[in-house]
Amino acid sequence: MEPFPGILGRSPAMQRLFAEMARAAACEVSVHLQGETGTGKERVARALHESSRRRGRPFVPVNAAGLNDDLFEAQVFGHVRGAFTGAVADRPGYVAAAEGGTLFLDEVGELSPRAQAKLLRFLEEREYQRLGDPTVRRANVRLLTATNVDLLREVTRGRFREDLLYRLNDLVLSLPPLRTRGEDLLLLAEHFIDEAARSEGRARPRPVPAFWRAVRTYRWPGNVRQLQGEMRRLVVMAGGRAVGPDDLSSEVAAAPVLHGPLRSFLQDAERGHVQRTLDAHGGVRRAAAAALGITRQALHAKMRRLGLGGEAASSRGRGEAAASRSSSARPVLLED
């Protein structure tokens, strides 16, 4: 069972994140999410909200980079009719929309100095006024923030307020980049292929071992979001045929295959042999295990170790492969 619905991962990096998320969901302090583009900051923020006592109340995501500096107060705190040119009616802001729930401010490092000062005052007093309205309102919201830049470095460069940083940093969660998540990479790729095939109504491509080696070699600078887009493109372009490295986008396919230690080379060779044996027996594990000269239980353990839990069952819906797919845990995407 997933610790947080919609987010799965078996790697040690994700297990550490899940433990930190559990602690964050159980308290009310402000949480700052630090991670590269595409690592799933909004998804984590939403999961924290849904696992907290504020679930059932609004979750309001706001991209700070899209806030108008001149209208920051009107957008965040709201305004009344006539407060400025074009204000033809009263309008509540994001804080009021999130009342009782969670306000998620993404890309908080993009706020202007003026907007940072207004946000700091709100965090200190937990009170606000709609633009043009003298009434002081008390806010009951939990603030979650996120950024893909190092805010401490931004402070040293004079681009971010140090006092605001300390207000936001009650609890900091660092989201791991995809290149550090080990076994999650192929499992997520499998998930995205399946997801795209279902949504597009197309046959599932049949990756060959060289395809997976290319996927493992590439560093994925755009993280899970980039991986999802790559697998969706693959499904649309390739349909149900066998696919290799040349079917990946040029950027991914051109990544050099790194020559690592002997252990890594032997593991790749073993992975390829097991995969080919499974393919030759239609994904039926009992038959593949017999051909390999091992028990079915040993094959299952080997598949998990080699990251072949999803890609091995090439004949979907047949025999043991179908049963295995319905019972085994599959990782779900982590994206912004």
GROMACS .gro file of C-alpha atoms in nm:
model
  336
    1MET     CA    1   0.000   0.000   0.000
    2GLU     CA    2   0.135   0.341  -0.094
    3PRO     CA    3   0.238   0.561   0.199
    4PHE     CA    4   0.107   0.859   0.000
    5PRO     CA    5  -0.152   0.798  -0.274
    6GLY     CA    6  -0.021   0.886  -0.617
    7ILE     CA    7   0.345   0.875  -0.516
    8LEU     CA    8   0.544   0.553  -0.516
    9GLY     CA    9   0.911   0.466  -0.511
   10ARG     CA   10   1.120   0.177  -0.390
   11SER     CA   11   1.460   0.347  -0.386
   12PRO     CA   12   1.627   0.443  -0.056
   13ALA     CA   13   1.605   0.809  -0.157
   14MET     CA   14   1.227   0.788  -0.187
   15GLN     CA   15   1.190   0.587   0.133
   16ARG     CA   16   1.372   0.866   0.318
   17LEU     CA   17   1.143   1.123   0.157
   18PHE     CA   18   0.833   0.926   0.260
   19ALA     CA   19   0.952   0.922   0.622
   20GLU     CA   20   1.006   1.298   0.615
   21MET     CA   21   0.666   1.352   0.450
   22ALA     CA   22   0.496   1.152   0.724
   23ARG     CA   23   0.644   1.380   0.989
   24ALA     CA   24   0.553   1.691   0.791
   25ALA     CA   25   0.193   1.578   0.736
   26ALA     CA   26   0.144   1.525   1.108
   27CYS     CA   27   0.228   1.884   1.205
   28GLU     CA   28   0.124   2.237   1.114
   29VAL     CA   29   0.457   2.409   1.052
   30SER     CA   30   0.543   2.569   0.720
   31VAL     CA   31   0.717   2.329   0.482
   32HIS     CA   32   0.957   2.424   0.205
   33LEU     CA   33   1.012   2.179  -0.081
   34GLN     CA   34   1.352   2.196  -0.247
   35GLY     CA   35   1.410   2.012  -0.572
   36GLU     CA   36   1.512   2.033  -0.934
   37THR     CA   37   1.259   2.106  -1.207
   38GLY     CA   38   1.036   1.807  -1.271
   39THR     CA   39   1.091   1.626  -0.941
   40GLY     CA   40   0.726   1.652  -0.837
   41LYS     CA   41   0.708   1.936  -0.587
   42GLU     CA   42   0.339   2.016  -0.641
   43ARG     CA   43   0.248   1.649  -0.621
   44VAL     CA   44   0.431   1.618  -0.289
   45ALA     CA   45   0.264   1.934  -0.160
   46ARG     CA   46  -0.078   1.799  -0.253
   47ALA     CA   47   0.002   1.466  -0.085
   48LEU     CA   48   0.103   1.648   0.234
   49HIS     CA   49  -0.228   1.834   0.231
   50GLU     CA   50  -0.433   1.520   0.170
   51SER     CA   51  -0.252   1.341   0.453
   52SER     CA   52  -0.293   1.624   0.705
   53ARG     CA   53  -0.583   1.723   0.926
   54ARG     CA   54  -0.667   1.986   0.664
   55ARG     CA   55  -0.768   1.727   0.405
   56GLY     CA   56  -1.117   1.795   0.281
   57ARG     CA   57  -1.044   2.166   0.285
   58PRO     CA   58  -0.909   2.362  -0.016
   59PHE     CA   59  -0.565   2.306  -0.163
   60VAL     CA   60  -0.473   2.616  -0.363
   61PRO     CA   61  -0.158   2.599  -0.582
   62VAL     CA   62  -0.010   2.929  -0.697
   63ASN     CA   63   0.293   2.982  -0.921
   64ALA     CA   64   0.477   3.279  -0.773
   65ALA     CA   65   0.656   3.343  -1.102
   66GLY     CA   66   0.320   3.433  -1.255
   67LEU     CA   67   0.219   3.687  -0.991
   68ASN     CA   68   0.206   4.050  -1.103
   69ASP     CA   69   0.429   4.255  -0.875
   70ASP     CA   70   0.202   4.561  -0.887
   71LEU     CA   71  -0.106   4.350  -0.813
   72PHE     CA   72   0.051   4.107  -0.565
   73GLU     CA   73  -0.174   4.217  -0.280
   74ALA     CA   74  -0.486   4.203  -0.495
   75GLN     CA   75  -0.403   3.855  -0.623
   76VAL     CA   76  -0.294   3.702  -0.294
   77PHE     CA   77  -0.511   3.888  -0.042
   78GLY     CA   78  -0.800   4.000  -0.264
   79HIS     CA   79  -0.951   4.338  -0.342
   80VAL     CA   80  -1.279   4.529  -0.331
   81ARG     CA   81  -1.456   4.703  -0.613
   82GLY     CA   82  -1.285   5.026  -0.713
   83ALA     CA   83  -0.956   4.942  -0.541
   84PHE     CA   84  -0.773   5.003  -0.868
   85THR     CA   85  -0.848   5.061  -1.233
   86GLY     CA   86  -1.027   4.755  -1.363
   87ALA     CA   87  -1.149   4.634  -1.023
   88VAL     CA   88  -1.517   4.621  -1.119
   89ALA     CA   89  -1.619   4.380  -0.842
   90ASP     CA   90  -1.505   4.246  -0.505
   91ARG     CA   91  -1.273   3.949  -0.543
   92PRO     CA   92  -1.125   3.725  -0.274
   93GLY     CA   93  -0.757   3.637  -0.308
   94TYR     CA   94  -0.568   3.311  -0.287
   95VAL     CA   95  -0.546   3.328   0.093
   96ALA     CA   96  -0.925   3.346   0.129
   97ALA     CA   97  -0.966   3.067  -0.127
   98ALA     CA   98  -0.741   2.844   0.084
   99GLU     CA   99  -0.913   2.926   0.416
  100GLY     CA  100  -0.899   2.625   0.645
  101GLY     CA  101  -0.675   2.442   0.401
  102THR     CA  102  -0.336   2.476   0.236
  103LEU     CA  103  -0.184   2.747   0.019
  104PHE     CA  104   0.101   2.615  -0.197
  105LEU     CA  105   0.330   2.886  -0.331
  106ASP     CA  106   0.555   2.736  -0.598
  107GLU     CA  107   0.872   2.905  -0.729
  108VAL     CA  108   0.877   3.131  -0.423
  109GLY     CA  109   1.230   3.237  -0.513
  110GLU     CA  110   1.085   3.433  -0.806
  111LEU     CA  111   0.902   3.681  -0.580
  112SER     CA  112   1.017   4.040  -0.605
  113PRO     CA  113   1.167   4.210  -0.295
  114ARG     CA  114   0.842   4.402  -0.254
  115ALA     CA  115   0.632   4.086  -0.266
  116GLN     CA  116   0.873   3.910  -0.028
  117ALA     CA  117   0.818   4.186   0.229
  118LYS     CA  118   0.439   4.150   0.206
  119LEU     CA  119   0.457   3.772   0.237
  120LEU     CA  120   0.685   3.801   0.542
  121ARG     CA  121   0.442   4.034   0.716
  122PHE     CA  122   0.156   3.794   0.648
  123LEU     CA  123   0.353   3.501   0.790
  124GLU     CA  124   0.443   3.695   1.104
  125GLU     CA  125   0.093   3.824   1.178
  126ARG     CA  126  -0.132   3.572   1.002
  127GLU     CA  127  -0.355   3.867   0.920
  128TYR     CA  128  -0.428   4.046   0.595
  129GLN     CA  129  -0.643   4.313   0.434
  130ARG     CA  130  -0.806   4.306   0.096
  131LEU     CA  131  -0.678   4.587  -0.122
  132GLY     CA  132  -0.908   4.887  -0.069
  133ASP     CA  133  -1.072   4.738   0.242
  134PRO     CA  134  -0.970   4.853   0.595
  135THR     CA  135  -1.106   4.533   0.753
  136VAL     CA  136  -0.831   4.317   0.903
  137ARG     CA  137  -0.896   3.947   0.847
  138ARG     CA  138  -0.745   3.653   1.032
  139ALA     CA  139  -0.617   3.371   0.812
  140ASN     CA  140  -0.631   3.001   0.893
  141VAL     CA  141  -0.412   2.850   0.624
  142ARG     CA  142  -0.104   2.634   0.615
  143LEU     CA  143   0.165   2.760   0.381
  144LEU     CA  144   0.376   2.525   0.172
  145THR     CA  145   0.642   2.669  -0.057
  146ALA     CA  146   0.875   2.528  -0.320
  147THR     CA  147   1.164   2.629  -0.539
  148ASN     CA  148   1.420   2.475  -0.772
  149VAL     CA  149   1.695   2.714  -0.664
  150ASP     CA  150   1.904   2.727  -0.347
  151LEU     CA  151   1.741   3.003  -0.143
  152LEU     CA  152   2.038   3.031   0.093
  153ARG     CA  153   2.257   3.108  -0.208
  154GLU     CA  154   1.997   3.359  -0.324
  155VAL     CA  155   2.020   3.526   0.019
  156THR     CA  156   2.399   3.562  -0.014
  157ARG     CA  157   2.346   3.718  -0.357
  158GLY     CA  158   2.097   3.967  -0.217
  159ARG     CA  159   1.806   3.828  -0.415
  160PHE     CA  160   1.605   3.681  -0.128
  161ARG     CA  161   1.529   3.808   0.222
  162GLU     CA  162   1.710   3.620   0.496
  163ASP     CA  163   1.430   3.677   0.747
  164LEU     CA  164   1.174   3.535   0.504
  165LEU     CA  165   1.395   3.233   0.441
  166TYR     CA  166   1.396   3.153   0.812
  167ARG     CA  167   1.017   3.186   0.822
  168LEU     CA  168   0.977   2.942   0.535
  169ASN     CA  169   1.236   2.694   0.658
  170ASP     CA  170   1.052   2.550   0.957
  171LEU     CA  171   1.084   2.217   0.780
  172VAL     CA  172   1.266   2.154   0.451
  173LEU     CA  173   1.209   1.848   0.234
  174SER     CA  174   1.460   1.777  -0.043
  175LEU     CA  175   1.314   1.591  -0.339
  176PRO     CA  176   1.565   1.355  -0.502
  177PRO     CA  177   1.644   1.394  -0.871
  178LEU     CA  178   1.555   1.097  -1.088
  179ARG     CA  179   1.921   1.008  -1.153
  180THR     CA  180   1.963   0.922  -0.781
  181ARG     CA  181   1.654   0.702  -0.756
  182GLY     CA  182   1.811   0.383  -0.891
  183GLU     CA  183   1.552   0.112  -0.947
  184ASP     CA  184   1.268   0.365  -0.967
  185LEU     CA  185   1.378   0.480  -1.312
  186LEU     CA  186   1.277   0.172  -1.512
  187LEU     CA  187   0.968   0.115  -1.301
  188LEU     CA  188   0.848   0.469  -1.361
  189ALA     CA  189   0.925   0.439  -1.731
  190GLU     CA  190   0.712   0.122  -1.743
  191HIS     CA  191   0.431   0.302  -1.566
  192PHE     CA  192   0.438   0.595  -1.806
  193ILE     CA  193   0.435   0.364  -2.107
  194ASP     CA  194   0.132   0.181  -1.970
  195GLU     CA  195  -0.040   0.507  -1.879
  196ALA     CA  196   0.015   0.660  -2.223
  197ALA     CA  197  -0.097   0.343  -2.402
  198ARG     CA  198  -0.423   0.346  -2.207
  199SER     CA  199  -0.492   0.717  -2.251
  200GLU     CA  200  -0.405   0.715  -2.622
  201GLY     CA  201  -0.583   0.387  -2.693
  202ARG     CA  202  -0.271   0.247  -2.858
  203ALA     CA  203  -0.085  -0.082  -2.837
  204ARG     CA  204   0.201  -0.093  -2.590
  205PRO     CA  205   0.553  -0.074  -2.739
  206ARG     CA  206   0.785  -0.369  -2.672
  207PRO     CA  207   1.121  -0.233  -2.551
  208VAL     CA  208   1.429  -0.447  -2.616
  209PRO     CA  209   1.711  -0.464  -2.357
  210ALA     CA  210   1.919  -0.203  -2.541
  211PHE     CA  211   1.631   0.041  -2.503
  212TRP     CA  212   1.641   0.007  -2.126
  213ARG     CA  213   2.019   0.044  -2.120
  214ALA     CA  214   1.983   0.377  -2.302
  215VAL     CA  215   1.715   0.489  -2.057
  216ARG     CA  216   1.938   0.398  -1.764
  217THR     CA  217   2.242   0.575  -1.911
  218TYR     CA  218   2.073   0.912  -1.971
  219ARG     CA  219   2.080   1.153  -1.675
  220TRP     CA  220   1.727   1.296  -1.722
  221PRO     CA  221   1.790   1.664  -1.635
  222GLY     CA  222   1.415   1.728  -1.656
  223ASN     CA  223   1.356   1.445  -1.410
  224VAL     CA  224   1.023   1.263  -1.388
  225ARG     CA  225   0.840   1.519  -1.600
  226GLN     CA  226   1.088   1.467  -1.885
  227LEU     CA  227   1.070   1.088  -1.850
  228GLN     CA  228   0.690   1.098  -1.867
  229GLY     CA  229   0.696   1.310  -2.182
  230GLU     CA  230   0.955   1.083  -2.346
  231MET     CA  231   0.753   0.768  -2.280
  232ARG     CA  232   0.433   0.933  -2.402
  233ARG     CA  233   0.605   1.033  -2.726
  234LEU     CA  234   0.733   0.677  -2.765
  235VAL     CA  235   0.383   0.530  -2.737
  236VAL     CA  236   0.240   0.775  -2.990
  237MET     CA  237   0.519   0.723  -3.243
  238ALA     CA  238   0.595   0.352  -3.205
  239GLY     CA  239   0.264   0.186  -3.131
  240GLY     CA  240   0.295  -0.183  -3.044
  241ARG     CA  241   0.618  -0.270  -3.224
  242ALA     CA  242   0.955  -0.354  -3.071
  243VAL     CA  243   1.151  -0.041  -2.980
  244GLY     CA  244   1.522   0.023  -2.926
  245PRO     CA  245   1.747   0.320  -2.847
  246ASP     CA  246   1.688   0.475  -3.190
  247ASP     CA  247   1.321   0.518  -3.101
  248LEU     CA  248   1.409   0.756  -2.819
  249SER     CA  249   1.440   1.127  -2.889
  250SER     CA  250   1.777   1.230  -3.031
  251GLU     CA  251   1.889   1.390  -2.704
  252VAL     CA  252   1.832   1.071  -2.506
  253ALA     CA  253   1.953   0.828  -2.773
  254ALA     CA  254   2.276   1.024  -2.823
  255ALA     CA  255   2.380   0.992  -2.458
  256PRO     CA  256   2.699   0.781  -2.444
  257VAL     CA  257   2.678   0.441  -2.281
  258LEU     CA  258   2.909   0.473  -1.986
  259HIS     CA  259   3.160   0.197  -1.918
  260GLY     CA  260   3.130   0.125  -1.549
  261PRO     CA  261   3.271  -0.140  -1.315
  262LEU     CA  262   3.259  -0.513  -1.392
  263ARG     CA  263   2.972  -0.566  -1.149
  264SER     CA  264   2.754  -0.319  -1.340
  265PHE     CA  265   2.846  -0.480  -1.674
  266LEU     CA  266   2.761  -0.828  -1.548
  267GLN     CA  267   2.432  -0.707  -1.403
  268ASP     CA  268   2.335  -0.557  -1.739
  269ALA     CA  269   2.425  -0.883  -1.912
  270GLU     CA  270   2.219  -1.082  -1.662
  271ARG     CA  271   1.927  -0.844  -1.701
  272GLY     CA  272   1.935  -0.883  -2.078
  273HIS     CA  273   1.953  -1.264  -2.058
  274VAL     CA  274   1.660  -1.287  -1.817
  275GLN     CA  275   1.458  -1.044  -2.029
  276ARG     CA  276   1.521  -1.241  -2.350
  277THR     CA  277   1.426  -1.566  -2.178
  278LEU     CA  278   1.102  -1.416  -2.052
  279ASP     CA  279   1.024  -1.278  -2.397
  280ALA     CA  280   1.091  -1.617  -2.553
  281HIS     CA  281   0.833  -1.775  -2.321
  282GLY     CA  282   0.567  -1.511  -2.364
  283GLY     CA  283   0.624  -1.361  -2.021
  284VAL     CA  284   0.517  -1.683  -1.844
  285ARG     CA  285   0.745  -1.694  -1.542
  286ARG     CA  286   0.712  -2.065  -1.464
  287ALA     CA  287   0.835  -2.158  -1.813
  288ALA     CA  288   1.110  -1.894  -1.808
  289ALA     CA  289   1.233  -2.014  -1.468
  290ALA     CA  290   1.254  -2.372  -1.597
  291ALA     CA  291   1.453  -2.257  -1.900
  292LEU     CA  292   1.692  -2.066  -1.674
  293GLY     CA  293   1.731  -2.366  -1.443
  294ILE     CA  294   1.600  -2.185  -1.134
  295THR     CA  295   1.281  -2.191  -0.930
  296ARG     CA  296   0.996  -1.952  -0.999
  297GLN     CA  297   1.057  -1.788  -0.659
  298ALA     CA  298   1.423  -1.736  -0.745
  299LEU     CA  299   1.323  -1.582  -1.079
  300HIS     CA  300   1.083  -1.345  -0.905
  301ALA     CA  301   1.357  -1.233  -0.664
  302LYS     CA  302   1.603  -1.191  -0.953
  303MET     CA  303   1.354  -0.981  -1.149
  304ARG     CA  304   1.303  -0.749  -0.853
  305ARG     CA  305   1.679  -0.713  -0.807
  306LEU     CA  306   1.732  -0.637  -1.174
  307GLY     CA  307   1.439  -0.395  -1.201
  308LEU     CA  308   1.243  -0.622  -1.435
  309GLY     CA  309   0.919  -0.627  -1.239
  310GLY     CA  310   0.721  -0.462  -1.518
  311GLU     CA  311   0.917  -0.489  -1.841
  312ALA     CA  312   0.959  -0.866  -1.815
  313ALA     CA  313   0.596  -0.959  -1.867
  314SER     CA  314   0.592  -0.881  -2.235
  315SER     CA  315   0.271  -1.069  -2.311
  316ARG     CA  316   0.011  -0.869  -2.122
  317GLY     CA  317  -0.292  -1.049  -1.994
  318ARG     CA  318  -0.144  -1.400  -2.038
  319GLY     CA  319  -0.107  -1.655  -1.762
  320GLU     CA  320   0.118  -1.569  -1.473
  321ALA     CA  321   0.231  -1.239  -1.627
  322ALA     CA  322  -0.119  -1.097  -1.601
  323ALA     CA  323  -0.160  -1.224  -1.245
  324SER     CA  324   0.175  -1.081  -1.147
  325ARG     CA  325   0.091  -0.739  -1.293
  326SER     CA  326  -0.237  -0.720  -1.105
  327SER     CA  327  -0.080  -0.807  -0.771
  328SER     CA  328   0.259  -0.637  -0.772
  329ALA     CA  329   0.307  -0.277  -0.661
  330ARG     CA  330   0.380  -0.039  -0.946
  331PRO     CA  331   0.523   0.308  -0.899
  332VAL     CA  332   0.312   0.606  -0.987
  333LEU     CA  333   0.447   0.927  -1.135
  334LEU     CA  334   0.608   1.216  -0.933
  335GLU     CA  335   0.585   1.542  -1.129
  336ASP     CA  336   0.513   1.902  -1.094
   0.00000   0.00000   0.00000
